Tab-separated table of C-alpha atoms and ligand atoms in Angstrom:
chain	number	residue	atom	x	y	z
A	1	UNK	CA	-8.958	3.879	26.009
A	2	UNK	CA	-7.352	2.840	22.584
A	3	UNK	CA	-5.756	5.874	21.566
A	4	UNK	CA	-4.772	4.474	18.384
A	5	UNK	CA	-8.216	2.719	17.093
A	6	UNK	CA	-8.950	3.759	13.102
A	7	UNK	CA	-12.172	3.454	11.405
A	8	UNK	CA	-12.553	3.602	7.274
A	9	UNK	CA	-16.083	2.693	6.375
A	10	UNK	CA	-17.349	-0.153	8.452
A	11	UNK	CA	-13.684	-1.582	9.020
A	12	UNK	CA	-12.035	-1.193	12.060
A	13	UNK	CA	-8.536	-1.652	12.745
A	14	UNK	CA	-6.868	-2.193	16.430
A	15	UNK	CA	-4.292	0.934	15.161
A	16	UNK	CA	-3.698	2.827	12.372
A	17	UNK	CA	-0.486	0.608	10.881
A	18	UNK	CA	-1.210	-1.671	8.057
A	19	UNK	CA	1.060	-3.852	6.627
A	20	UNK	CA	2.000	-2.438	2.514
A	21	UNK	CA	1.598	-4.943	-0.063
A	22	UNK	CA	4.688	-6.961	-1.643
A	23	UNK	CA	6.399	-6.833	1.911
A	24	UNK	CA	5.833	-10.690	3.392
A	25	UNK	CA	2.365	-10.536	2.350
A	26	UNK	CA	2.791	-13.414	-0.312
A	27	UNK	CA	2.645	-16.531	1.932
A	28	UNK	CA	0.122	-17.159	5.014
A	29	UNK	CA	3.471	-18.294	7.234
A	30	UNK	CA	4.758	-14.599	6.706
A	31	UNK	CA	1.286	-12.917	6.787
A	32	UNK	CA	0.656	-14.572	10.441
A	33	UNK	CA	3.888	-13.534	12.118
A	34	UNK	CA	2.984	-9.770	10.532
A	35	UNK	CA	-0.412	-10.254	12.098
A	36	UNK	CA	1.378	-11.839	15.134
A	37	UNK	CA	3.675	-8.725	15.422
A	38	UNK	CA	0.702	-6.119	16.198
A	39	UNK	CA	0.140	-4.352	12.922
A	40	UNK	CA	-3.142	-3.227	12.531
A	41	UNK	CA	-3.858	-4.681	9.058
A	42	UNK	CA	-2.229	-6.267	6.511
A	43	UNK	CA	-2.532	-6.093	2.446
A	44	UNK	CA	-1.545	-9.241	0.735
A	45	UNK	CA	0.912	-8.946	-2.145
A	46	UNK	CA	-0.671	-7.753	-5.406
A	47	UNK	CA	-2.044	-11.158	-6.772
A	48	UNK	CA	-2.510	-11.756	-10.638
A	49	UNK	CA	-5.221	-14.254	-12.567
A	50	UNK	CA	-2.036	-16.388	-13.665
A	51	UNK	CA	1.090	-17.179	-11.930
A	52	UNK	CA	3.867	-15.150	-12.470
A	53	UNK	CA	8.026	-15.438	-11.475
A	54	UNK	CA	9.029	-11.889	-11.615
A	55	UNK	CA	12.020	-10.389	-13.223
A	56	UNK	CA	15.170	-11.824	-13.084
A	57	UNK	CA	17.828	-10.872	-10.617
A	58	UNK	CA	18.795	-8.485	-9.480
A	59	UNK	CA	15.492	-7.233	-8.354
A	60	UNK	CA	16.279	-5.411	-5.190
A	61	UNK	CA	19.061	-3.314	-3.859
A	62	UNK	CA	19.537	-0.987	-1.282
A	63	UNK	CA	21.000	2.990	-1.554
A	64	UNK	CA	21.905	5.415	0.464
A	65	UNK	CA	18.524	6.750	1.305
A	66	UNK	CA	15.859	4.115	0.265
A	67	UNK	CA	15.399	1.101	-1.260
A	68	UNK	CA	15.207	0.749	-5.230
A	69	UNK	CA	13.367	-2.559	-6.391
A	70	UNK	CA	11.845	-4.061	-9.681
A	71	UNK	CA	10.414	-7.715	-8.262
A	72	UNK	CA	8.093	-7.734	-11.215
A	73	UNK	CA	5.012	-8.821	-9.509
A	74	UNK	CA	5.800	-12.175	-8.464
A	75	UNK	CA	2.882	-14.271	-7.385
A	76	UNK	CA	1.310	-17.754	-7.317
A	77	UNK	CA	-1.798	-16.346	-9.512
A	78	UNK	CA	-4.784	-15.903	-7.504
A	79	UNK	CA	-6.565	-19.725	-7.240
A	80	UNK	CA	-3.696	-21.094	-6.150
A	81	UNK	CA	-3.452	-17.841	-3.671
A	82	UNK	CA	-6.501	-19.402	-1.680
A	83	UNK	CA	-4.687	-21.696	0.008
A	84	UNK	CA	-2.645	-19.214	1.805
A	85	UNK	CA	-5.599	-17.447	3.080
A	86	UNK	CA	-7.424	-20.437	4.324
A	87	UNK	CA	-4.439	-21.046	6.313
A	88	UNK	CA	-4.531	-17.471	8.019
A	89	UNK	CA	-5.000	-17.553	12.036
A	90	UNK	CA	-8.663	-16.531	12.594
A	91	UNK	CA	-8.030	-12.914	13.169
A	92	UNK	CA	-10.023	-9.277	14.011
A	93	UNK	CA	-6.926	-8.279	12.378
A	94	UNK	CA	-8.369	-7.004	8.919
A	95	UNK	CA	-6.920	-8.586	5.463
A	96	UNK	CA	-6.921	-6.418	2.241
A	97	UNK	CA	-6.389	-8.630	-0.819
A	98	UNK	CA	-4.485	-6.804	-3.763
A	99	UNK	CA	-4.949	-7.037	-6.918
A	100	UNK	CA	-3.499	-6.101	-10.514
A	101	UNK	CA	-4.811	-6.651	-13.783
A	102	UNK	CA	-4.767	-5.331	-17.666
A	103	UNK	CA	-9.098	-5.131	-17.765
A	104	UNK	CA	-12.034	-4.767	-16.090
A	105	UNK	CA	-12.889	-8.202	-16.360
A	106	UNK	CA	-9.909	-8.964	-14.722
A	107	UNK	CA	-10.091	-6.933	-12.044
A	108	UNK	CA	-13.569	-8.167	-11.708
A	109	UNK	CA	-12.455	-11.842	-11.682
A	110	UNK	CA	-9.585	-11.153	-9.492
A	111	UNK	CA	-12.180	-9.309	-6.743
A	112	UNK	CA	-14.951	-11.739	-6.609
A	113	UNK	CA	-12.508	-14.721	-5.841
A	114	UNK	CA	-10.739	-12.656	-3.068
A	115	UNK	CA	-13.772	-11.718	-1.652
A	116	UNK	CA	-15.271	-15.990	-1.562
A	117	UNK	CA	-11.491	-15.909	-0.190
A	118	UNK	CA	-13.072	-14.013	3.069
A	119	UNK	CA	-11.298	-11.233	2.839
A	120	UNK	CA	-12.432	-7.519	4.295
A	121	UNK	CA	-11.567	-5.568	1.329
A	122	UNK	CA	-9.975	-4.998	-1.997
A	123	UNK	CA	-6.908	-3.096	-2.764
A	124	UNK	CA	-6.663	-2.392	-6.471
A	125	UNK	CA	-2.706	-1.938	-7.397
A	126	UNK	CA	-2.893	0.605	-10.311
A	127	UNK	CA	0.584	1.704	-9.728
A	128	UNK	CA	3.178	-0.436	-10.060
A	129	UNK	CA	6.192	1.869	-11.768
A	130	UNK	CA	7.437	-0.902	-13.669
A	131	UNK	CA	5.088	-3.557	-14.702
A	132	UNK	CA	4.130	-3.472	-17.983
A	133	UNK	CA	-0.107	-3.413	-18.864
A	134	UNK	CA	-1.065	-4.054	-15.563
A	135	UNK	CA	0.690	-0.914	-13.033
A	136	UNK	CA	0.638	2.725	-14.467
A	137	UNK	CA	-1.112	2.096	-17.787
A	138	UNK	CA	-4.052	1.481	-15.537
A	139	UNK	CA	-3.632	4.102	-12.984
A	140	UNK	CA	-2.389	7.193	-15.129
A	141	UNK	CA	-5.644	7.294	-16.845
A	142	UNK	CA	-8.506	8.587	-14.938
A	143	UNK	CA	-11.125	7.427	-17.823
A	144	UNK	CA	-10.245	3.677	-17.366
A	145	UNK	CA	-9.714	3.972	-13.876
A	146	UNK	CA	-13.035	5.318	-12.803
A	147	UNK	CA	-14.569	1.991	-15.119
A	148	UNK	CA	-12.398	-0.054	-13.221
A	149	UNK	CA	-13.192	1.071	-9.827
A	150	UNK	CA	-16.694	1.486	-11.056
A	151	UNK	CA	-16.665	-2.149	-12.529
A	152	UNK	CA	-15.185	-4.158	-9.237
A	153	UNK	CA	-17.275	-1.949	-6.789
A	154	UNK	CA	-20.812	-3.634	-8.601
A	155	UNK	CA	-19.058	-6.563	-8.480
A	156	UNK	CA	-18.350	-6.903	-4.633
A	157	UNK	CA	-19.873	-6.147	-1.178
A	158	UNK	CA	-16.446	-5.739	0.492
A	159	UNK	CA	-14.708	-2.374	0.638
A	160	UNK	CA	-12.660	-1.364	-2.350
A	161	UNK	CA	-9.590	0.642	-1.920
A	162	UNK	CA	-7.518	1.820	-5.028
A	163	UNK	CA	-3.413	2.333	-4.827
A	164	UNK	CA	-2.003	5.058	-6.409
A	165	UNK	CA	1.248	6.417	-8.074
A	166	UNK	CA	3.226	9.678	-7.326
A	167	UNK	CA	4.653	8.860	-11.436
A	168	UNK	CA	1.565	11.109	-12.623
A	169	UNK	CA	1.244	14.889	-13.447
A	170	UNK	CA	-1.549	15.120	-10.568
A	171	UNK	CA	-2.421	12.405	-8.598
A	172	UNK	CA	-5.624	14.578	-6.669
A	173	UNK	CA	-7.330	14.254	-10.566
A	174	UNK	CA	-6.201	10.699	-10.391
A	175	UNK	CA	-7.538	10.337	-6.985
A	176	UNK	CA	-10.535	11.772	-7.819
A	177	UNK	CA	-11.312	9.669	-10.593
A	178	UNK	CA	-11.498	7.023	-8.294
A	179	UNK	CA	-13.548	8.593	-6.199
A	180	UNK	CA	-16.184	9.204	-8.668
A	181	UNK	CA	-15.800	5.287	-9.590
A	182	UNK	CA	-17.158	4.481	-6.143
A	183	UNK	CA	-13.631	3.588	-4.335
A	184	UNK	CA	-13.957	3.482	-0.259
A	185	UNK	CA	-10.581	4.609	-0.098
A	186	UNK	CA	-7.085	6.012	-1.660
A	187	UNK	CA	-3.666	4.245	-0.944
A	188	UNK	CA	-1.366	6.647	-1.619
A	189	UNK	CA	1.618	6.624	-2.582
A	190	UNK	CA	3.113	3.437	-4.524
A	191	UNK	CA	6.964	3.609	-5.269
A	192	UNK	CA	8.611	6.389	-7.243
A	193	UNK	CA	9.879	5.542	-10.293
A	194	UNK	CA	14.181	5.679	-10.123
A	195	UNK	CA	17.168	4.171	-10.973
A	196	UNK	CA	20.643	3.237	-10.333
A	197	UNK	CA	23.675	3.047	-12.268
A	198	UNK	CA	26.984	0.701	-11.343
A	199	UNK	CA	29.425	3.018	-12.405
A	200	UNK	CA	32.470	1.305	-12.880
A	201	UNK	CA	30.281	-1.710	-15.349
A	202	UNK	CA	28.316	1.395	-16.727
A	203	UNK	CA	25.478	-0.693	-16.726
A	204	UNK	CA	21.875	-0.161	-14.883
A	205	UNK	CA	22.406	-2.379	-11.475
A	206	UNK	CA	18.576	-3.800	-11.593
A	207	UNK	CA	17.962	-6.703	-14.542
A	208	UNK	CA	14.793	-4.553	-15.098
A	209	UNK	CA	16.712	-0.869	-15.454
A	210	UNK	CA	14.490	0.771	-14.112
A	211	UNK	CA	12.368	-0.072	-10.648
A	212	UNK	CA	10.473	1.648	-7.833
A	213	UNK	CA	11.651	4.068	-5.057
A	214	UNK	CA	10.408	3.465	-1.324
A	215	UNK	CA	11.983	4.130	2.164
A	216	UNK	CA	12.820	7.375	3.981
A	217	UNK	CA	13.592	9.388	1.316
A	218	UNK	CA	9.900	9.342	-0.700
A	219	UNK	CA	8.361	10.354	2.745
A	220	UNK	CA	7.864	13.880	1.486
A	221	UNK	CA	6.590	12.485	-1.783
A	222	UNK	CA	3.863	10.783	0.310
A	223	UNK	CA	3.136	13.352	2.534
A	224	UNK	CA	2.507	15.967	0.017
A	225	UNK	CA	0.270	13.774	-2.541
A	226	UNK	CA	-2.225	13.209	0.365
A	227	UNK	CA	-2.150	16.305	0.981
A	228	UNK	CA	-2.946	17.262	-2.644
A	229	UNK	CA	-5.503	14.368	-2.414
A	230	UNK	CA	-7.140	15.310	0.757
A	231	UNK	CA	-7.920	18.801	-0.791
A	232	UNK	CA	-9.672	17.208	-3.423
A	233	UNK	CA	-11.666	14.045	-2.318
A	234	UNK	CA	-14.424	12.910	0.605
A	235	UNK	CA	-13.434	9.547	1.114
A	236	UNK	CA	-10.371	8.161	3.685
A	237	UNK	CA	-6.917	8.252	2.638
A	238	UNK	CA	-4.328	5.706	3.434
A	239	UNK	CA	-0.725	7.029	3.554
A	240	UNK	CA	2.043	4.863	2.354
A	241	UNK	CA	5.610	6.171	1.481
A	242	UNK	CA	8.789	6.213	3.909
A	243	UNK	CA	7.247	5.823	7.392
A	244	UNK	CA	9.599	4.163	9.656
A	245	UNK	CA	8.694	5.806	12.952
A	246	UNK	CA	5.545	7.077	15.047
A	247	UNK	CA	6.345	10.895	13.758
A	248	UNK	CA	6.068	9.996	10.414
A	249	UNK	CA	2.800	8.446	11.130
A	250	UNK	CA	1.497	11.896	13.030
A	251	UNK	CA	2.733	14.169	9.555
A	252	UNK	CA	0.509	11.716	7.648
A	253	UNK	CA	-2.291	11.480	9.469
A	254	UNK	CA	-1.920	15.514	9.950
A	255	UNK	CA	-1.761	15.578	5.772
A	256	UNK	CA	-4.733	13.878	5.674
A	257	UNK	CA	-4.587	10.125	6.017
A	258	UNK	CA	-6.953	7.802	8.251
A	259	UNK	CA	-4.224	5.332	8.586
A	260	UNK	CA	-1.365	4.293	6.986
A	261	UNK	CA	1.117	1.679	5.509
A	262	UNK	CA	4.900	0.530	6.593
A	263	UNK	CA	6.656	-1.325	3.871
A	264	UNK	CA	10.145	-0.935	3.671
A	265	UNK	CA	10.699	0.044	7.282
A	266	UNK	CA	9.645	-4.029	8.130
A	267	UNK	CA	13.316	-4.103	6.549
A	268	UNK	CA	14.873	-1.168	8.057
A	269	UNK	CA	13.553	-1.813	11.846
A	270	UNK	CA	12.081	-5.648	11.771
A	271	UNK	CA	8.688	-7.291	11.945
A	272	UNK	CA	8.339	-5.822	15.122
A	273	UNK	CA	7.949	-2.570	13.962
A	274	UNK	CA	4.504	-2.121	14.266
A	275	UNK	CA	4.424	-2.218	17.835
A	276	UNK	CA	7.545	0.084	18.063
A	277	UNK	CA	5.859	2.685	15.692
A	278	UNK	CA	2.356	2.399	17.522
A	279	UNK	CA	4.623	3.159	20.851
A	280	UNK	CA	6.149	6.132	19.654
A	281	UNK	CA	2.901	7.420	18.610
A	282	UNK	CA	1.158	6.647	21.633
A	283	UNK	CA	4.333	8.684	23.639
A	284	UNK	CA	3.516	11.356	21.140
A	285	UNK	CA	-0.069	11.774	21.674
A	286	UNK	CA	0.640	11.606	25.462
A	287	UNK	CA	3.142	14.184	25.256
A	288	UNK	CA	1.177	16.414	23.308
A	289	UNK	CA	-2.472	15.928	25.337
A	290	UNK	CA	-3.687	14.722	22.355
A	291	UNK	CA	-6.489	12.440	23.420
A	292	UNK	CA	-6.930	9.775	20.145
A	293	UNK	CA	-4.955	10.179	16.891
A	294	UNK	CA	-8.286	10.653	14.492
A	295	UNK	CA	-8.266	13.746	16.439
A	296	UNK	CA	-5.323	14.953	14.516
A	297	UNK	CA	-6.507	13.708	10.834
A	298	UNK	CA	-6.096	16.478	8.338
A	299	UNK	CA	-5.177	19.368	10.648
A	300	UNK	CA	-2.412	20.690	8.804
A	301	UNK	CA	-5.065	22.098	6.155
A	302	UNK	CA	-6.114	25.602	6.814
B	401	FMN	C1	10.094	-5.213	-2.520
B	401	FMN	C2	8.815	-4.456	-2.715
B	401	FMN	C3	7.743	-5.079	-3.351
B	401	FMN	C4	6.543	-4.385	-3.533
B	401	FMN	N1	5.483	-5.018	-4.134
B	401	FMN	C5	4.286	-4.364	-4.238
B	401	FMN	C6	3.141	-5.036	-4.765
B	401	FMN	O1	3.158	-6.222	-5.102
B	401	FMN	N2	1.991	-4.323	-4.871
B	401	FMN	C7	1.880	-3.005	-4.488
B	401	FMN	O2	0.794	-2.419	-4.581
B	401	FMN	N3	2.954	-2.356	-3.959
B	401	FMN	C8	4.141	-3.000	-3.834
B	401	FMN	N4	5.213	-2.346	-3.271
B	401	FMN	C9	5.058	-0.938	-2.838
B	401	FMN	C10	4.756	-0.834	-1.332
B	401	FMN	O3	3.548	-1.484	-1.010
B	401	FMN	C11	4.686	0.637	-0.879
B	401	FMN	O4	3.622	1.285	-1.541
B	401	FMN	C12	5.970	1.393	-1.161
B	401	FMN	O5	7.093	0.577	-0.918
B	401	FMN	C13	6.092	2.671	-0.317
B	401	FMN	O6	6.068	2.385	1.057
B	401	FMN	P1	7.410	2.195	1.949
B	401	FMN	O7	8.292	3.367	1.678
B	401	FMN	O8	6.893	2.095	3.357
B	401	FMN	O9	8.045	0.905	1.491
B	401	FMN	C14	6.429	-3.031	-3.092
B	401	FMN	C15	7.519	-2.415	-2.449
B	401	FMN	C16	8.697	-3.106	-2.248
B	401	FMN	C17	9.832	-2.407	-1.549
C-alpha cells in the first residue's frame, strides 16, 4: 500500500512532495529531471503575460540559517512558456502552472492559456515580498483577492490554488478570502520578507535591498500560518516554508496541510530530495504504526 498517496480535489499525487515554484521550474529540461527525481508534483515558476529579466545581481545569497533572494520574477512571459510544457515527458506526475499578474484580466489571460497548455491546475502567486504590482499588492487585500480568485475560477475547469504571504497582519482572513472566491486550495507560506546588510560596504548586499526569506529558519513561520489557516477554512492546505526533511513534512501535515512544497531544500540536499524526504517519512509512519500519512492531517488541533 502507498503510504504516502495525497488527494486535493480530483488530483492525485504519487506522495505528498511537490516541487515550490521559482526552484528549476522555469525550463522543461529542469522540470523533467524534478519529475524524474520522484517528487510528487511540481509548480512551474510564476509565469507573467510579458517577458521579464529580473533584477539585477545580486539576486540570491545564502545566510546562516536560510536563504535570502530577490530574483524579481524572471520569466520568458507565458506564450513563449508553451514550449517548455509541450516538451514535458508525458507524466501522472501532476503540473501546477503559476501565475502573477497586476488584474483580473490578467490573471484571467494568464489561466486560460495555461490551462490549453494541459496543465492540472493553477497556482495564483499573490505573494511575492518584493515584486512590485503584481506580489503583495494583490495578496494583502482580501477584497481584490476574492475577485481574482473569483474571476480565474469562472474562467477555468482546472483546479485553482492561491499562494499566500506570511508579510500580512492575518493570513487565516487572507486565506479565507480566497476561500470565499472559490479557490480549491491555499499554498501557504511564500517567503518572508528580510534583509541583509554587508557591513564593512554598509550597503544592502541584494541589488533589490530588500528580498524574500525561505529555508530552515521560516519553518515555524509556515507551520503556524497553516495552522491559523486550517482553523479558519474547509478547503486543503498546501504547506510550503523550510521543509528539508520527512519530520518537517509530518509537523505540517499535523498543522493542517494535505501536502506540501520543498523549495530551498532542492539546494540544501539536491534534486534527489524528494525521494530522501518521502523515505524518512515512510520510516516515520512505520515507526510510529501510523498506517497512511492523511491519517495524521490536522491532528495537532484540539
Ligand atoms: C530563488 C527563489 C525563487 C522563487 N521564485 C518564486 C516564484 O517565482 N513564485 C512563487 O510563488 N514563489 C517563489 N519562491 C518561493 C518558494 O516557492 C517558496 O514558497 C519559499 O521559498 C518557501 O519554501 P522553501 O523554504 O522550501 O524554499 C521562490 C523562492 C526562491 C528561494
Amino acid at each position: 500500500m502507498n503510504k504516502l498517496i495525497t488527494k486535493i480535489g480530483n488530483l492525485q499525487f504519487e506522495n505528498p512532495t511537490i516541487l515550490a515554484s521559482g526552484i528549476m521550474g522555469e525550463d522543461a529540461g529542469s522540470m523533467n529531471r524534478i519529475i524524474a527525481s520522484g517528487a510528487g508534483g511540481i509548480v512551474t515558476k510564476s509565469i507573467g503575460i510579458i517577458p521579464r529579466t529580473g533584477y539585477p545581481n545580486p539576486t540570491f545569497v545564502e545566510l546562516e540559517h536560510g536563504l535570502l533572494n530577490a530574483m524579481g520574477l524572471p520569466n520568458p512571459g507565458i506564450d513563449a512558456f508553451s514550449e517548455e510544457l509541450q516538451q514535458l515527458t508525458k507524466t501522472k506526475t501532476p503540473i501546477i502552472g503559476s501565475i502573477y499578474g497586476a488584474n483580473s484580466e490578467e490573471f484571467i489571460n494568464l489561466a486560460q492559456k495555461m490551462e490549453s497548455y494541459k496543465v492540472d491546475a493553477i497556482e495564483l502567486n499573490v505573494s511575492c515580498p518584493h515584486a512590485k504590482r503584481f506580489g503583495l499588492e494583490v495578496g494583502s487585500d482580501p477584497v481584490l483577492l476574492q475577485e481574482i480568485t473569483n474571476a480565474v475560477k469562472q474562467s477555468v475547469h482546472i483546479p485553482v490554488f492561491v499562494k499566500l504571504s506570511p508579510n500580512v497582519t492575518s493570513i487565516a482572513d487572507i486565506a479565507s478570502a480566497a476561500e470565499k472566491g472559490g479557490a480549491d486550495a491555499i499554498v501557504a507560506i511564500n517567503t518572508v520578507k528580510a534583509m541583509k546588510i554587508n557591513i564593512e560596504l554598509q550597503r544592502p548586499i541584494l541589488a533589490n535591498k530588500i528580498g524574500g526569506y525561505s529555508g530552515k529558519a521560516i519553518k515555524p513561520i509556515g507551520v503556524r500560518c497553516v495552522y491559523e489557516i486550517a482553523e479558519r477554512v474547509q478547503i486543503p492546505i498546501i504547506g510550503a516554508g523550510g521543509i528539508t526533511d520527512g519530520k518537517d513534512v509530518i509537523e505540517y501535515i499535523m498543522a493542517g496541510a494535505t501536502a506540501v512544497q520543498i523549495g530551498s531544500a532542492v539546494y540544501y540536499r539536491d534534486i534527489d530530495v524528494f525521494k530522501k524526504i518521502c523515505n524518512e517519512c515512510t520510516t516515520w509512519l512505520h515507526e510510529h504504526n501510523v498506517k497512511k500519512l492523511s491519517e495524521l492531517v490536522g491532528v495537532a488541533h484540539t
